[in-house]
PDB file of C-alpha atoms in Angstrom:
ATOM      1  CA  MET A 737      63.716  -6.928  58.816  1.00 58.00           C
ATOM      2  CA  ALA A 738      63.189  -3.559  60.517  1.00 78.00           C
ATOM      3  CA  PHE A 739      61.450  -5.009  63.562  1.00 79.00           C
ATOM      4  CA  ALA A 740      62.729  -4.898  67.115  1.00 65.00           C
ATOM      5  CA  PRO A 741      64.388  -8.159  68.280  1.00 64.00           C
ATOM      6  CA  SER A 742      61.360 -10.308  68.886  1.00 67.00           C
ATOM      7  CA  GLY A 743      62.186 -13.958  68.232  1.00 84.00           C
ATOM      8  CA  LEU A 744      60.342 -14.249  64.925  1.00 88.00           C
ATOM      9  CA  ARG A 745      60.050 -17.760  63.548  1.00 90.00           C
ATOM     10  CA  GLN A 746      62.398 -18.633  60.700  1.00 90.00           C
ATOM     11  CA  ALA A 747      59.398 -19.456  58.517  1.00 92.00           C
ATOM     12  CA  SER A 748      58.002 -15.960  59.121  1.00 92.00           C
ATOM     13  CA  LEU A 749      61.320 -14.307  58.246  1.00 90.00           C
ATOM     14  CA  GLU A 750      61.613 -16.294  55.030  1.00 93.00           C
ATOM     15  CA  ARG A 751      58.029 -15.569  53.966  1.00 94.00           C
ATOM     16  CA  LEU A 752      58.367 -11.845  54.675  1.00 94.00           C
ATOM     17  CA  ALA A 753      61.691 -11.617  52.848  1.00 93.00           C
ATOM     18  CA  ALA A 754      60.243 -13.391  49.815  1.00 95.00           C
ATOM     19  CA  ALA A 755      57.306 -10.958  49.688  1.00 96.00           C
ATOM     20  CA  LEU A 756      59.411  -7.760  49.597  1.00 95.00           C
ATOM     21  CA  GLN A 757      59.041  -5.754  46.388  1.00 95.00           C
ATOM     22  CA  PRO A 758      61.597  -3.024  45.488  1.00 96.00           C
ATOM     23  CA  HIS A 759      60.611   0.419  44.235  1.00 95.00           C
ATOM     24  CA  LEU A 760      63.045   3.154  43.179  1.00 95.00           C
ATOM     25  CA  LEU A 761      62.497   6.856  43.924  1.00 94.00           C
ATOM     26  CA  PRO A 762      64.560   9.479  42.082  1.00 94.00           C
ATOM     27  CA  PRO A 763      65.822  12.610  43.839  1.00 92.00           C
ATOM     28  CA  GLY A 764      63.158  15.267  44.272  1.00 88.00           C
ATOM     29  CA  LEU A 765      59.591  15.515  45.508  1.00 86.00           C
ATOM     30  CA  VAL A 766      57.870  12.204  46.248  1.00 87.00           C
ATOM     31  CA  ARG A 767      54.710  12.136  44.175  1.00 79.00           C
ATOM     32  CA  GLY A 768      52.920   9.346  46.014  1.00 81.00           C
ATOM     33  CA  ALA A 769      52.673   5.601  46.378  1.00 84.00           C
ATOM     34  CA  PRO A 770      52.995   3.697  43.082  1.00 87.00           C
ATOM     35  CA  PRO A 771      49.551   2.487  41.972  1.00 84.00           C
ATOM     36  CA  ALA A 772      50.883  -0.873  40.755  1.00 84.00           C
ATOM     37  CA  PHE A 773      51.712  -1.996  44.303  1.00 90.00           C
ATOM     38  CA  PRO A 774      49.212  -3.505  46.761  1.00 91.00           C
ATOM     39  CA  PRO A 775      48.721  -1.873  50.193  1.00 93.00           C
ATOM     40  CA  ALA A 776      52.033  -2.288  51.985  1.00 94.00           C
ATOM     41  CA  TRP A 777      54.402  -1.158  54.693  1.00 95.00           C
ATOM     42  CA  TRP A 778      57.289   0.706  53.063  1.00 95.00           C
ATOM     43  CA  LEU A 779      60.879   0.311  54.256  1.00 95.00           C
ATOM     44  CA  VAL A 780      63.869   2.438  53.235  1.00 95.00           C
ATOM     45  CA  ALA A 781      66.519   0.034  51.923  1.00 96.00           C
ATOM     46  CA  GLU A 782      68.967   2.585  50.494  1.00 96.00           C
ATOM     47  CA  GLY A 783      69.198   6.378  50.760  1.00 94.00           C
ATOM     48  CA  ARG A 784      67.101   8.645  52.946  1.00 90.00           C
ATOM     49  CA  ILE A 785      63.780  10.470  52.740  1.00 91.00           C
ATOM     50  CA  VAL A 786      62.945  13.857  54.232  1.00 87.00           C
ATOM     51  CA  VAL A 787      59.357  13.861  55.499  1.00 86.00           C
ATOM     52  CA  GLY A 788      57.242  16.916  56.241  1.00 77.00           C
ATOM     53  CA  ARG A 789      54.192  18.869  55.205  1.00 71.00           C
ATOM     54  CA  PRO A 790      53.442  21.186  52.292  1.00 67.00           C
ATOM     55  CA  GLY A 791      54.436  24.802  52.968  1.00 64.00           C
ATOM     56  CA  GLU A 792      52.606  27.940  51.923  1.00 61.00           C
ATOM     57  CA  ASP A 793      55.237  28.578  49.238  1.00 65.00           C
ATOM     58  CA  GLY A 794      54.678  25.158  47.694  1.00 64.00           C
ATOM     59  CA  GLY A 795      57.827  23.706  49.225  1.00 67.00           C
ATOM     60  CA  LEU A 796      58.232  21.149  51.979  1.00 71.00           C
ATOM     61  CA  VAL A 797      58.337  22.059  55.671  1.00 70.00           C
ATOM     62  CA  GLU A 798      60.595  19.283  56.923  1.00 72.00           C
ATOM     63  CA  ASN A 799      59.803  17.363  60.103  1.00 75.00           C
ATOM     64  CA  ARG A 800      62.008  14.272  60.188  1.00 80.00           C
ATOM     65  CA  ILE A 801      64.420  12.128  58.211  1.00 84.00           C
ATOM     66  CA  VAL A 802      63.792   8.457  57.448  1.00 90.00           C
ATOM     67  CA  GLU A 803      67.021   6.562  56.856  1.00 89.00           C
ATOM     68  CA  ARG A 804      68.076   3.101  55.768  1.00 91.00           C
ATOM     69  CA  GLY A 805      66.401   0.382  57.813  1.00 92.00           C
ATOM     70  CA  GLN A 806      63.525   2.615  58.953  1.00 91.00           C
ATOM     71  CA  TRP A 807      59.869   2.525  57.951  1.00 93.00           C
ATOM     72  CA  PHE A 808      58.771   5.344  55.662  1.00 92.00           C
ATOM     73  CA  ASP A 809      55.030   4.637  55.694  1.00 91.00           C
ATOM     74  CA  ILE A 810      53.054   2.141  57.750  1.00 91.00           C
ATOM     75  CA  ALA A 811      49.714   3.980  57.916  1.00 89.00           C
ATOM     76  CA  GLY A 812      48.611   4.256  54.302  1.00 89.00           C
ATOM     77  CA  ALA A 813      48.095   0.494  53.964  1.00 89.00           C
ATOM     78  CA  TRP A 814      45.702   0.368  56.924  1.00 90.00           C
ATOM     79  CA  LEU A 815      43.751   3.374  55.663  1.00 87.00           C
ATOM     80  CA  ASP A 816      43.627   2.051  52.097  1.00 81.00           C
ATOM     81  CA  SER A 817      45.089   5.340  50.941  1.00 79.00           C
ATOM     82  CA  ALA A 818      48.201   6.807  49.368  1.00 80.00           C
ATOM     83  CA  TRP A 819      51.191   7.703  51.529  1.00 85.00           C
ATOM     84  CA  ILE A 820      49.832  10.120  54.123  1.00 77.00           C
ATOM     85  CA  GLU A 821      52.962  12.257  54.500  1.00 80.00           C
ATOM     86  CA  SER A 822      54.628  14.580  52.020  1.00 82.00           C
ATOM     87  CA  ALA A 823      58.294  13.893  51.378  1.00 88.00           C
ATOM     88  CA  THR A 824      61.322  14.571  49.218  1.00 86.00           C
ATOM     89  CA  CYS A 825      64.391  12.505  48.354  1.00 90.00           C
ATOM     90  CA  PRO A 826      67.747  14.335  48.564  1.00 88.00           C
ATOM     91  CA  VAL A 827      69.386  11.257  46.989  1.00 91.00           C
ATOM     92  CA  PRO A 828      68.103   8.249  45.018  1.00 95.00           C
ATOM     93  CA  VAL A 829      66.114   5.966  47.314  1.00 96.00           C
ATOM     94  CA  THR A 830      65.286   2.272  47.179  1.00 96.00           C
ATOM     95  CA  LEU A 831      62.115   1.330  49.006  1.00 96.00           C
ATOM     96  CA  LEU A 832      60.926  -2.168  49.833  1.00 96.00           C
ATOM     97  CA  ALA A 833      57.174  -2.772  49.883  1.00 95.00           C
ATOM     98  CA  LEU A 834      56.005  -5.406  52.363  1.00 95.00           C
ATOM     99  CA  PRO A 835      52.413  -6.281  51.346  1.00 95.00           C
ATOM    100  CA  LEU A 836      49.968  -5.833  54.188  1.00 95.00           C
ATOM    101  CA  GLN A 837      48.179  -9.058  53.272  1.00 95.00           C
ATOM    102  CA  THR A 838      51.376 -11.058  53.763  1.00 96.00           C
ATOM    103  CA  LEU A 839      52.198  -9.196  56.958  1.00 95.00           C
ATOM    104  CA  ILE A 840      48.791  -9.981  58.456  1.00 95.00           C
ATOM    105  CA  ALA A 841      48.932 -13.635  57.406  1.00 96.00           C
ATOM    106  CA  CYS A 842      52.355 -14.079  59.009  1.00 94.00           C
ATOM    107  CA  ALA A 843      51.254 -12.280  62.179  1.00 94.00           C
ATOM    108  CA  GLN A 844      48.260 -14.599  62.524  1.00 94.00           C
ATOM    109  CA  ALA A 845      50.656 -17.529  62.612  1.00 93.00           C
ATOM    110  CA  ASP A 846      53.423 -15.897  64.650  1.00 94.00           C
ATOM    111  CA  ALA A 847      52.533 -13.989  67.822  1.00 93.00           C
ATOM    112  CA  ALA A 848      56.059 -12.549  68.000  1.00 93.00           C
ATOM    113  CA  LEU A 849      55.508 -10.763  64.691  1.00 92.00           C
ATOM    114  CA  LEU A 850      52.173  -9.409  65.894  1.00 91.00           C
ATOM    115  CA  HIS A 851      53.932  -7.970  68.945  1.00 91.00           C
ATOM    116  CA  ALA A 852      56.713  -6.518  66.781  1.00 91.00           C
ATOM    117  CA  MET A 853      54.176  -4.812  64.484  1.00 92.00           C
ATOM    118  CA  GLY A 854      52.424  -3.308  67.472  1.00 91.00           C
ATOM    119  CA  ARG A 855      55.730  -2.012  68.805  1.00 89.00           C
ATOM    120  CA  VAL A 856      56.592  -0.317  65.499  1.00 90.00           C
ATOM    121  CA  MET A 857      53.210   1.441  65.407  1.00 89.00           C
ATOM    122  CA  ALA A 858      53.377   2.387  69.089  1.00 89.00           C
ATOM    123  CA  GLU A 859      56.847   3.907  68.664  1.00 85.00           C
ATOM    124  CA  ARG A 860      55.604   6.020  65.762  1.00 83.00           C
ATOM    125  CA  VAL A 861      52.706   7.302  67.890  1.00 84.00           C
ATOM    126  CA  ARG A 862      55.162   8.100  70.683  1.00 79.00           C
ATOM    127  CA  GLU A 863      57.382  10.056  68.277  1.00 78.00           C
ATOM    128  CA  LEU A 864      54.424  12.144  67.125  1.00 71.00           C
ATOM    129  CA  THR A 865      53.237  12.742  70.695  1.00 73.00           C
ATOM    130  CA  GLU A 866      56.695  13.705  71.949  1.00 71.00           C
ATOM    131  CA  GLY A 867      57.191  16.015  68.980  1.00 69.00           C
ATOM    132  CA  ARG A 868      54.036  17.957  69.751  1.00 66.00           C
ATOM    133  CA  HIS A 869      54.932  18.133  73.456  1.00 68.00           C
ATOM    134  CA  GLU A 870      58.452  19.375  72.713  1.00 70.00           C
ATOM    135  CA  LEU A 871      57.186  22.156  70.452  1.00 65.00           C
ATOM    136  CA  ALA A 872      54.767  23.270  73.160  1.00 67.00           C
ATOM    137  CA  THR A 873      57.154  23.124  76.130  1.00 73.00           C
ATOM    138  CA  LYS A 874      60.778  23.564  74.986  1.00 85.00           C
ATOM    139  CA  ASP A 875      62.574  26.704  73.827  1.00 90.00           C
ATOM    140  CA  VAL A 876      64.777  26.738  70.729  1.00 91.00           C
ATOM    141  CA  LEU A 877      67.996  25.937  72.604  1.00 92.00           C
ATOM    142  CA  SER A 878      66.413  22.954  74.333  1.00 91.00           C
ATOM    143  CA  ARG A 879      64.996  21.625  71.061  1.00 89.00           C
ATOM    144  CA  LEU A 880      68.391  21.819  69.355  1.00 92.00           C
ATOM    145  CA  ALA A 881      70.130  20.154  72.310  1.00 93.00           C
ATOM    146  CA  LEU A 882      67.599  17.312  72.268  1.00 90.00           C
ATOM    147  CA  TRP A 883      67.910  16.925  68.480  1.00 89.00           C
ATOM    148  CA  LEU A 884      71.698  16.608  68.790  1.00 92.00           C
ATOM    149  CA  LEU A 885      71.382  14.001  71.534  1.00 91.00           C
ATOM    150  CA  ARG A 886      69.214  11.880  69.244  1.00 85.00           C
ATOM    151  CA  GLN A 887      71.690  11.867  66.355  1.00 87.00           C
ATOM    152  CA  PRO A 888      74.027   8.909  65.756  1.00 87.00           C
ATOM    153  CA  SER A 889      77.585   9.714  66.797  1.00 89.00           C
ATOM    154  CA  GLN A 890      81.038   8.246  66.416  1.00 91.00           C
ATOM    155  CA  PRO A 891      84.213   8.792  68.449  1.00 90.00           C
ATOM    156  CA  GLY A 892      85.857  12.024  67.353  1.00 86.00           C
ATOM    157  CA  PRO A 893      88.850  14.039  68.603  1.00 80.00           C
ATOM    158  CA  ASP A 894      89.857  13.004  72.134  1.00 84.00           C
ATOM    159  CA  HIS A 895      87.175  10.285  71.858  1.00 87.00           C
ATOM    160  CA  ALA A 896      84.435  12.906  72.218  1.00 91.00           C
ATOM    161  CA  PRO A 897      81.178  12.056  70.394  1.00 92.00           C
ATOM    162  CA  ALA A 898      81.223  13.462  66.859  1.00 94.00           C
ATOM    163  CA  ILE A 899      78.018  14.040  64.903  1.00 94.00           C
ATOM    164  CA  HIS A 900      78.013  14.506  61.144  1.00 91.00           C
ATOM    165  CA  LEU A 901      74.947  16.586  60.355  1.00 88.00           C
ATOM    166  CA  PRO A 902      72.939  14.487  57.870  1.00 78.00           C
ATOM    167  CA  VAL A 903      71.302  17.423  56.057  1.00 77.00           C
ATOM    168  CA  GLN A 904      71.786  21.136  55.468  1.00 80.00           C
ATOM    169  CA  LYS A 905      71.230  23.438  58.423  1.00 84.00           C
ATOM    170  CA  ARG A 906      68.223  24.931  56.630  1.00 81.00           C
ATOM    171  CA  SER A 907      66.640  21.482  56.790  1.00 80.00           C
ATOM    172  CA  ILE A 908      67.454  21.135  60.500  1.00 85.00           C
ATOM    173  CA  ALA A 909      65.858  24.528  61.188  1.00 85.00           C
ATOM    174  CA  GLN A 910      62.665  23.422  59.435  1.00 78.00           C
ATOM    175  CA  GLN A 911      62.573  20.179  61.405  1.00 78.00           C
ATOM    176  CA  LEU A 912      62.900  22.118  64.667  1.00 84.00           C
ATOM    177  CA  VAL A 913      60.370  24.780  63.579  1.00 81.00           C
ATOM    178  CA  MET A 914      62.704  27.750  63.833  1.00 86.00           C
ATOM    179  CA  ALA A 915      64.295  30.265  61.479  1.00 87.00           C
ATOM    180  CA  GLN A 916      67.725  29.405  60.091  1.00 88.00           C
ATOM    181  CA  ALA A 917      69.191  32.486  61.781  1.00 92.00           C
ATOM    182  CA  THR A 918      67.760  31.267  65.091  1.00 93.00           C
ATOM    183  CA  LEU A 919      69.358  27.863  64.548  1.00 92.00           C
ATOM    184  CA  SER A 920      72.732  29.493  63.880  1.00 93.00           C
ATOM    185  CA  ARG A 921      72.457  31.542  67.078  1.00 94.00           C
ATOM    186  CA  SER A 922      71.507  28.397  69.014  1.00 95.00           C
ATOM    187  CA  PHE A 923      74.559  26.529  67.702  1.00 95.00           C
ATOM    188  CA  ARG A 924      76.763  29.469  68.709  1.00 94.00           C
ATOM    189  CA  ARG A 925      75.188  29.598  72.165  1.00 95.00           C
ATOM    190  CA  LEU A 926      75.783  25.883  72.756  1.00 96.00           C
ATOM    191  CA  ALA A 927      79.400  26.421  71.730  1.00 95.00           C
ATOM    192  CA  GLU A 928      79.736  29.399  74.096  1.00 95.00           C
ATOM    193  CA  LEU A 929      78.407  27.237  76.924  1.00 95.00           C
ATOM    194  CA  GLY A 930      81.096  24.646  76.235  1.00 95.00           C
ATOM    195  CA  CYS A 931      78.616  21.954  75.169  1.00 96.00           C
ATOM    196  CA  ILE A 932      79.784  21.586  71.577  1.00 95.00           C
ATOM    197  CA  GLU A 933      82.318  22.586  68.944  1.00 95.00           C
ATOM    198  CA  VAL A 934      81.176  23.112  65.364  1.00 93.00           C
ATOM    199  CA  ALA A 935      83.394  22.598  62.327  1.00 89.00           C
ATOM    200  CA  GLY A 936      81.341  22.827  59.148  1.00 87.00           C
ATOM    201  CA  TYR A 937      78.880  19.936  59.220  1.00 88.00           C
ATOM    202  CA  THR A 938      80.592  18.132  62.095  1.00 93.00           C
ATOM    203  CA  VAL A 939      79.571  18.774  65.703  1.00 95.00           C
ATOM    204  CA  ILE A 940      81.869  17.614  68.520  1.00 95.00           C
ATOM    205  CA  VAL A 941      80.020  17.160  71.805  1.00 95.00           C
ATOM    206  CA  ARG A 942      82.301  18.359  74.612  1.00 94.00           C
ATOM    207  CA  ASP A 943      79.871  18.145  77.544  1.00 94.00           C
ATOM    208  CA  VAL A 944      77.167  15.512  77.142  1.00 93.00           C
ATOM    209  CA  GLU A 945      75.714  16.050  80.610  1.00 94.00           C
ATOM    210  CA  ALA A 946      75.365  19.803  80.081  1.00 94.00           C
ATOM    211  CA  LEU A 947      73.686  19.132  76.746  1.00 94.00           C
ATOM    212  CA  ARG A 948      71.293  16.672  78.401  1.00 93.00           C
ATOM    213  CA  SER A 949      70.506  19.217  81.108  1.00 93.00           C
ATOM    214  CA  LEU A 950      69.656  21.880  78.524  1.00 92.00           C
ATOM    215  CA  ALA A 951      67.470  19.360  76.687  1.00 90.00           C
ATOM    216  CA  GLY A 952      65.590  18.493  79.873  1.00 88.00           C
ATOM    217  CA  GLU A 953      66.903  14.920  79.858  1.00 86.00           C
ATOM    218  CA  PRO A 954      67.940  13.014  83.013  1.00 87.00           C
ATOM    219  CA  PRO A 955      71.659  12.346  83.653  1.00 85.00           C
ATOM    220  CA  LEU A 956      73.179   9.249  82.071  1.00 78.00           C
ATOM    221  CA  LEU A 957      73.259   6.295  84.434  1.00 61.00           C
ATOM    222  CA  ALA A 958      76.187   4.557  82.757  1.00 51.00           C
ATOM    223  CA  GLY A 959      79.166   5.362  80.573  1.00 50.00           C
ATOM    224  CA  PRO A 960      78.870   5.521  76.799  1.00 48.00           C
ATOM    225  CA  VAL A 961      79.086   2.378  74.680  1.00 44.00           C
ATOM    226  CA  PRO A 962      82.067   2.430  72.271  1.00 44.00           C
ATOM    227  CA  GLY A 963      81.356   2.857  68.560  1.00 43.00           C
ATOM    228  CA  ARG A 964      78.358   4.313  66.762  1.00 43.00           C
ATOM    229  CA  GLN A 965      75.743   5.346  69.308  1.00 48.00           C
ATOM    230  CA  ARG A 966      73.148   7.839  70.342  1.00 52.00           C
ATOM    231  CA  MET A 967      73.727  10.054  73.353  1.00 62.00           C
ATOM    232  CA  SER A 968      70.147   9.841  74.616  1.00 59.00           C
ATOM    233  CA  ALA A 969      68.751   6.930  76.546  1.00 48.00           C
TER     234      ALA A 969
END
């Protein structure tokens, strides 16, 4: 399950797993929660969903990407409403619906699950709060540096962290609330400063500490962990 390690009881895990209901989304605009399903938390099992808000031109202004193992919607069930965010699927997506009724019943019997649910909701609130603060306080270069630090990376040339950009640069620009030309200039500036190298949709991070400094992040306290990782604490 997509909960932080929390020592859930085996009975809770089995009951939650048995309650999961799959739902397939084709590529394209997400029209809304399927009416045949009860109120539920929705988990991405396969694929990825781009979440945002409707734009003036009828398109989607992208804010974030929800990938495999992450919750797409946890608010609609509590509000007894449809999914509260607009979204599109760049690839076919398999969602798993976890009925709210089952989730509540399990949490009443397992305090560890109740704590895990609270943590998931608190982390989502923190993401929204930090996003608003970053838009208000950081310039475009800082926002791009911070976005790169938050991306999963793998060892690349000379063991430097390598990031494969998960979406088109137009999508990244929309997420960071900047024009695509501004994003391109910001990538070039980071390269000029020796922070990164860009080869198509792969970004090699050459100076993590300089990138963290530009993003307004504190220095790393320990060396990187081998394998797939994020460069932010």
